[in-house]
mmCIF file of C-alpha atoms and ligand atoms in Angstrom:
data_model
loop_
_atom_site.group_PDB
_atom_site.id
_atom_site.type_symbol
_atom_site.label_atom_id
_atom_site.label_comp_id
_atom_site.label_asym_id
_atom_site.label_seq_id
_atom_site.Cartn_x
_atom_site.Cartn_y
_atom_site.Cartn_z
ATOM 1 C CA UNK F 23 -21.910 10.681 -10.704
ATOM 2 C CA UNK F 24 -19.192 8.093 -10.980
ATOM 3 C CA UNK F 25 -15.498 9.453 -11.215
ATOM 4 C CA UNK F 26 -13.840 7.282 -13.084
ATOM 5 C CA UNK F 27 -14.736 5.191 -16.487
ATOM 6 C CA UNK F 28 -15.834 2.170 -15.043
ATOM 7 C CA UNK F 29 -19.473 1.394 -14.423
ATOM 8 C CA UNK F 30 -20.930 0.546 -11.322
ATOM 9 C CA UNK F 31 -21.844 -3.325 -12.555
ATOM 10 C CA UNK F 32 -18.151 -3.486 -13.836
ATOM 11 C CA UNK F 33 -16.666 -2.185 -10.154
ATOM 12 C CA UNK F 34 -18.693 -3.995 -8.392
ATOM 13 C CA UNK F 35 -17.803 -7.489 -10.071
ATOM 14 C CA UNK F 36 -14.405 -6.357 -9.900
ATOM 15 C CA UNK F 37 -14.563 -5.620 -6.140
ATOM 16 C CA UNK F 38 -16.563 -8.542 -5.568
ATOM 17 C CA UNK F 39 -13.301 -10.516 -6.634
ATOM 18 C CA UNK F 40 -10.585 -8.724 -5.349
ATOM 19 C CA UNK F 41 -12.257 -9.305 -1.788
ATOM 20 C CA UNK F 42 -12.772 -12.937 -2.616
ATOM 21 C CA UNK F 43 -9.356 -13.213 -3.571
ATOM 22 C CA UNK F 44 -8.352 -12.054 0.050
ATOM 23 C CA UNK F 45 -11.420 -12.733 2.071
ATOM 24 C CA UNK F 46 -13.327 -10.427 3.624
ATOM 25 C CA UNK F 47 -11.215 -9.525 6.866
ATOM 26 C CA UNK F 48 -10.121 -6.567 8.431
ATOM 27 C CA UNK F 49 -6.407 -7.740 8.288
ATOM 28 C CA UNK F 50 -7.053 -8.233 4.339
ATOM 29 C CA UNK F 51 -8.156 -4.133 3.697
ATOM 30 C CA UNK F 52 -4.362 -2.934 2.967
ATOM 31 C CA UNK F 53 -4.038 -5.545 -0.147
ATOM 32 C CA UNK F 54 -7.794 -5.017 -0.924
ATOM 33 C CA UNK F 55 -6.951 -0.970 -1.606
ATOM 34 C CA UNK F 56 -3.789 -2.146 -3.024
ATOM 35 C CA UNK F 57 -5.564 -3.826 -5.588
ATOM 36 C CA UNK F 58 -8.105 -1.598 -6.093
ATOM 37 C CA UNK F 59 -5.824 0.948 -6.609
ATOM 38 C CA UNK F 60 -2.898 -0.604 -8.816
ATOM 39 C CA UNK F 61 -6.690 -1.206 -10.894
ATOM 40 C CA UNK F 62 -7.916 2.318 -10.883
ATOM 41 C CA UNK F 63 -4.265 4.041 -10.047
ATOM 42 C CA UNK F 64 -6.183 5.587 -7.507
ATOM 43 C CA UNK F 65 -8.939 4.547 -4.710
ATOM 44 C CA UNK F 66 -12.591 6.009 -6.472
ATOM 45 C CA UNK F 67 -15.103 7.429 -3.947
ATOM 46 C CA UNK F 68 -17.440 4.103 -5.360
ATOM 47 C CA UNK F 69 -15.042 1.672 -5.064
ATOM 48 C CA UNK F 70 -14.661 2.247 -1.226
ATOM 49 C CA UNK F 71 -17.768 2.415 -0.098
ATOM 50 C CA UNK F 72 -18.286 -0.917 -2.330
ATOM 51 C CA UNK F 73 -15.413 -2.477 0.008
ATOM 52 C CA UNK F 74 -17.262 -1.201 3.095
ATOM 53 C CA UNK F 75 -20.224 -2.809 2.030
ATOM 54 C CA UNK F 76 -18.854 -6.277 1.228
ATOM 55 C CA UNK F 77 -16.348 -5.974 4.352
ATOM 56 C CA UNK F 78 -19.029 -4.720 6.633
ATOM 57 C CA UNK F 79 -16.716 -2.105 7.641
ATOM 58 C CA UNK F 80 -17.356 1.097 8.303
ATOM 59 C CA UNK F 81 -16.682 4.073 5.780
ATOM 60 C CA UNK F 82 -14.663 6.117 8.239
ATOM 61 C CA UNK F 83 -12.278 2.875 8.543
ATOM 62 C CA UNK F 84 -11.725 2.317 5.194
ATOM 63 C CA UNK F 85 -10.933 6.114 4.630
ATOM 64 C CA UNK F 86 -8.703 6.257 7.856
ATOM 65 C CA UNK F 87 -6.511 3.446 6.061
ATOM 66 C CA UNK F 88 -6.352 5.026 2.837
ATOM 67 C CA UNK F 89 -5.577 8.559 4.508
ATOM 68 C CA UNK F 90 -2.842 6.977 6.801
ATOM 69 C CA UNK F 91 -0.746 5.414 4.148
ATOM 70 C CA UNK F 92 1.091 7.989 1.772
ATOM 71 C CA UNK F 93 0.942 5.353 -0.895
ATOM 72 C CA UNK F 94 -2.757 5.381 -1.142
ATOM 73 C CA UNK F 95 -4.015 8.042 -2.991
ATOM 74 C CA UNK F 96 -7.749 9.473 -3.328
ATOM 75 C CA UNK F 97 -7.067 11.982 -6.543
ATOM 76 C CA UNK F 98 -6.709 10.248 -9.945
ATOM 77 C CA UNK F 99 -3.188 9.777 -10.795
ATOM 78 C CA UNK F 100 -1.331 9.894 -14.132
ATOM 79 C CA UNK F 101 -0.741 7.022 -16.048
ATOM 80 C CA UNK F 102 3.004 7.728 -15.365
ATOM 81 C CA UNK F 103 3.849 8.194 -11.994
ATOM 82 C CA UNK F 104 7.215 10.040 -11.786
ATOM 83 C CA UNK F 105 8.328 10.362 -7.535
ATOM 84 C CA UNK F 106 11.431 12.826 -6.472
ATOM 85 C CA UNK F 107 12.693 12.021 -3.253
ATOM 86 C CA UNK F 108 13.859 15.245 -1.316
ATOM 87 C CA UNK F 109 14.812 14.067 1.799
ATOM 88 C CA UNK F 110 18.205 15.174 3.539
ATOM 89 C CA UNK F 111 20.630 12.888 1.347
ATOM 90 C CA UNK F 112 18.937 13.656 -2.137
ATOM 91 C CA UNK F 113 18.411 17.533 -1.457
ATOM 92 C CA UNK F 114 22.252 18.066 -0.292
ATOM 93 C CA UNK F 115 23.167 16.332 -3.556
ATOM 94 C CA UNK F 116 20.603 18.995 -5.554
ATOM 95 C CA UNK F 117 17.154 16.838 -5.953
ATOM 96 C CA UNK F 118 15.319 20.364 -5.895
ATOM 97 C CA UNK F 119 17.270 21.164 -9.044
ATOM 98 C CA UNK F 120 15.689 17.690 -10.275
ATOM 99 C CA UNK F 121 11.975 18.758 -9.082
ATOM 100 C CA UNK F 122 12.115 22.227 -10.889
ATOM 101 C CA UNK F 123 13.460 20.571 -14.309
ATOM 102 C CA UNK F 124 10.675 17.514 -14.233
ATOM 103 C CA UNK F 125 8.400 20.769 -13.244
ATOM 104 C CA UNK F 126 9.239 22.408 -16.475
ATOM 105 C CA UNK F 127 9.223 19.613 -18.554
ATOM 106 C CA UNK F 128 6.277 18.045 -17.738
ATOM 107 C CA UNK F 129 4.255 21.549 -17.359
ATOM 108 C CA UNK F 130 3.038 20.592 -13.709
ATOM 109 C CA UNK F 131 3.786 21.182 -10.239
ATOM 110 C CA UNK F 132 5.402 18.583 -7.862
ATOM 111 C CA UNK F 133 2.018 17.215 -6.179
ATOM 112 C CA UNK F 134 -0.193 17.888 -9.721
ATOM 113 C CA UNK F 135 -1.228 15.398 -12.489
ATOM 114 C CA UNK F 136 -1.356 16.650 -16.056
ATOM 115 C CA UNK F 137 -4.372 17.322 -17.664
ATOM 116 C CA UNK F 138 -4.389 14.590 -19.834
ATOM 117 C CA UNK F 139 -3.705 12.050 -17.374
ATOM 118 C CA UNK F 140 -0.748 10.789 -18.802
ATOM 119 C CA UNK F 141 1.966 11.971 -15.639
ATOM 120 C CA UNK F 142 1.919 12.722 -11.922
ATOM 121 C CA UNK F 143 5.252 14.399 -10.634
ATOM 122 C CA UNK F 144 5.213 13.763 -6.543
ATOM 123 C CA UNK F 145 8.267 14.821 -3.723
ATOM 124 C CA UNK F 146 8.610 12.600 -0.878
ATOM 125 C CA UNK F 147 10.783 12.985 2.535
ATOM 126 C CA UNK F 148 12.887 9.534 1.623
ATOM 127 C CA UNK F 149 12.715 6.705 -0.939
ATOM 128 C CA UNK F 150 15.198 4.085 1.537
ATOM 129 C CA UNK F 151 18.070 4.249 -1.107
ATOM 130 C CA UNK F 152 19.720 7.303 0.300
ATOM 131 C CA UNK F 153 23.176 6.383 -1.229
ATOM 132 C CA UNK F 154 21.728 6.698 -5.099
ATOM 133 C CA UNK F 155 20.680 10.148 -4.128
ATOM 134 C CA UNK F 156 19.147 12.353 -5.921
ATOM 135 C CA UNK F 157 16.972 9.529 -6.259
ATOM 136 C CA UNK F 158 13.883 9.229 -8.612
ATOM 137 C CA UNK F 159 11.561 6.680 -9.773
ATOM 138 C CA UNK F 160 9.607 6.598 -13.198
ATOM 139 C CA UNK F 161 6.710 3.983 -12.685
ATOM 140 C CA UNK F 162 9.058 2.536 -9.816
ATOM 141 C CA UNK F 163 12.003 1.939 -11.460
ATOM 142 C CA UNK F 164 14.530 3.465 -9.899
ATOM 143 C CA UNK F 165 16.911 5.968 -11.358
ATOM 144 C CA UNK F 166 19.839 6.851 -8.761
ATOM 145 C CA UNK F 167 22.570 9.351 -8.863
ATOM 146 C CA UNK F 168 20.383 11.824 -10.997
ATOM 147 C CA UNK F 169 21.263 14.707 -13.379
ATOM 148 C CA UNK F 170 19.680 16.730 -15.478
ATOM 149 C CA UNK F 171 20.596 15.180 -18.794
ATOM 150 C CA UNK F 172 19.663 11.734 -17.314
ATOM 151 C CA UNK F 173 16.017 13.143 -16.785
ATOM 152 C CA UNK F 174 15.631 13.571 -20.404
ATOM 153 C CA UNK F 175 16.846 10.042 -20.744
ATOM 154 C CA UNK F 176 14.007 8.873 -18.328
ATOM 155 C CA UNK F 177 11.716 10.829 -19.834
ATOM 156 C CA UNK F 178 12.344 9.809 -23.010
ATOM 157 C CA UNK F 179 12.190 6.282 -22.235
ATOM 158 C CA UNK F 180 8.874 6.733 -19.953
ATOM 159 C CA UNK F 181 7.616 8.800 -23.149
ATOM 160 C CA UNK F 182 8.891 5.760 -25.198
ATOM 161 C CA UNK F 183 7.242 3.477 -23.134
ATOM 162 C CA UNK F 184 10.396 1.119 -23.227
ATOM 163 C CA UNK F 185 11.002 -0.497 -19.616
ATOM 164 C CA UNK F 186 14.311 1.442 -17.831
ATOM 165 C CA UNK F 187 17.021 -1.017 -17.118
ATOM 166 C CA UNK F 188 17.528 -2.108 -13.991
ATOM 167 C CA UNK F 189 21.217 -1.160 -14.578
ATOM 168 C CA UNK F 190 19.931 2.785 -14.996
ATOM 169 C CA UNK F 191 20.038 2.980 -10.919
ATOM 170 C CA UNK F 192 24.025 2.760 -11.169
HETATM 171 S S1 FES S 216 17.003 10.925 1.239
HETATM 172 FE FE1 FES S 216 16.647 10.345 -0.798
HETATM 173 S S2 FES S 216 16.631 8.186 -0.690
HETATM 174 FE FE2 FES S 216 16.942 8.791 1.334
#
């Protein structure tokens, strides 16, 4: 059985075009699954062995591409994707008190998505912006020099919908 909402004719037109768009060659396959997965916010069992098929790749390839990269994920993600980085710079400057409060607040565990889809909370090693630290992003905007009260601000706005301000990184 299919694992996410789309049916098979409606995957496979839309793989059919995001390999057309990029051509079917091995040097294309990272953009492919980027696509597919900015789609799907995730990389569905079908869809990959649909790119296999129209790449005449093998399955094992595909997979050891989408396994390698952190930003690929195989698990259904929330519609809200909400990142904590907890590398050296951001964890001196308290990110794990940031973790446990988006932990509460959003009833999951960093690495979970909530039941109803709507957020995935994720920890990773370092986000590049060490000097913003603790450093999150909310859908990829970037919120730098975090606090508690500031994460009800994100969440509020992610809640709300509204696009952060760039100026929110400051
Ligand atoms: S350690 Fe957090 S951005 Fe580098």
């Amino acid at each position: 059985m299919s694992d996410h909402p789309e049916t098979n004719f409606d995957l496979e037109q839309r793989i059919t075009a995001i390999v057309k768009e990029y051509g079917a060659k091995p040097s294309a396959l990272i953009m492919i699954l980027q696509d597919i997965q900015k789609h799907f916010r995730y990389l569905p069992k079908d869809a990959m062995e649909m790119v296999a098929k129209k790449m005449r790749l093998p399955l094992a390839q595909i997979y050891g591409v989408a396994t390698f990269y952190r930003s690929f994920s195989l698990e259904p993600k929330g519609k809200n994707h909400i990142c904590v980085c907890t590398g050296t710079a951001c964890h001196v400057r308290q990110a794990n008190v940031i973790v446990d409060k988006l932990e509460r607040d959003l009833g999951i565990k960093s690495g979970q998505t909530s039941a109803d889809q709507q957020y995935s909370l994720e920890s990773v090693n370092c986000l590049g912006a060490c000097a913003l630290g603790p450093l999150v992003t909310a859908n990829d905007v970037y919120w730098g020099n975090m606090t508690v009260s500031k994460v009800d601000k994100m969440l509020a706005e992610v809640r709300g919908k509204k696009t952060p301000r760039t100026e929110e990184v400051a």
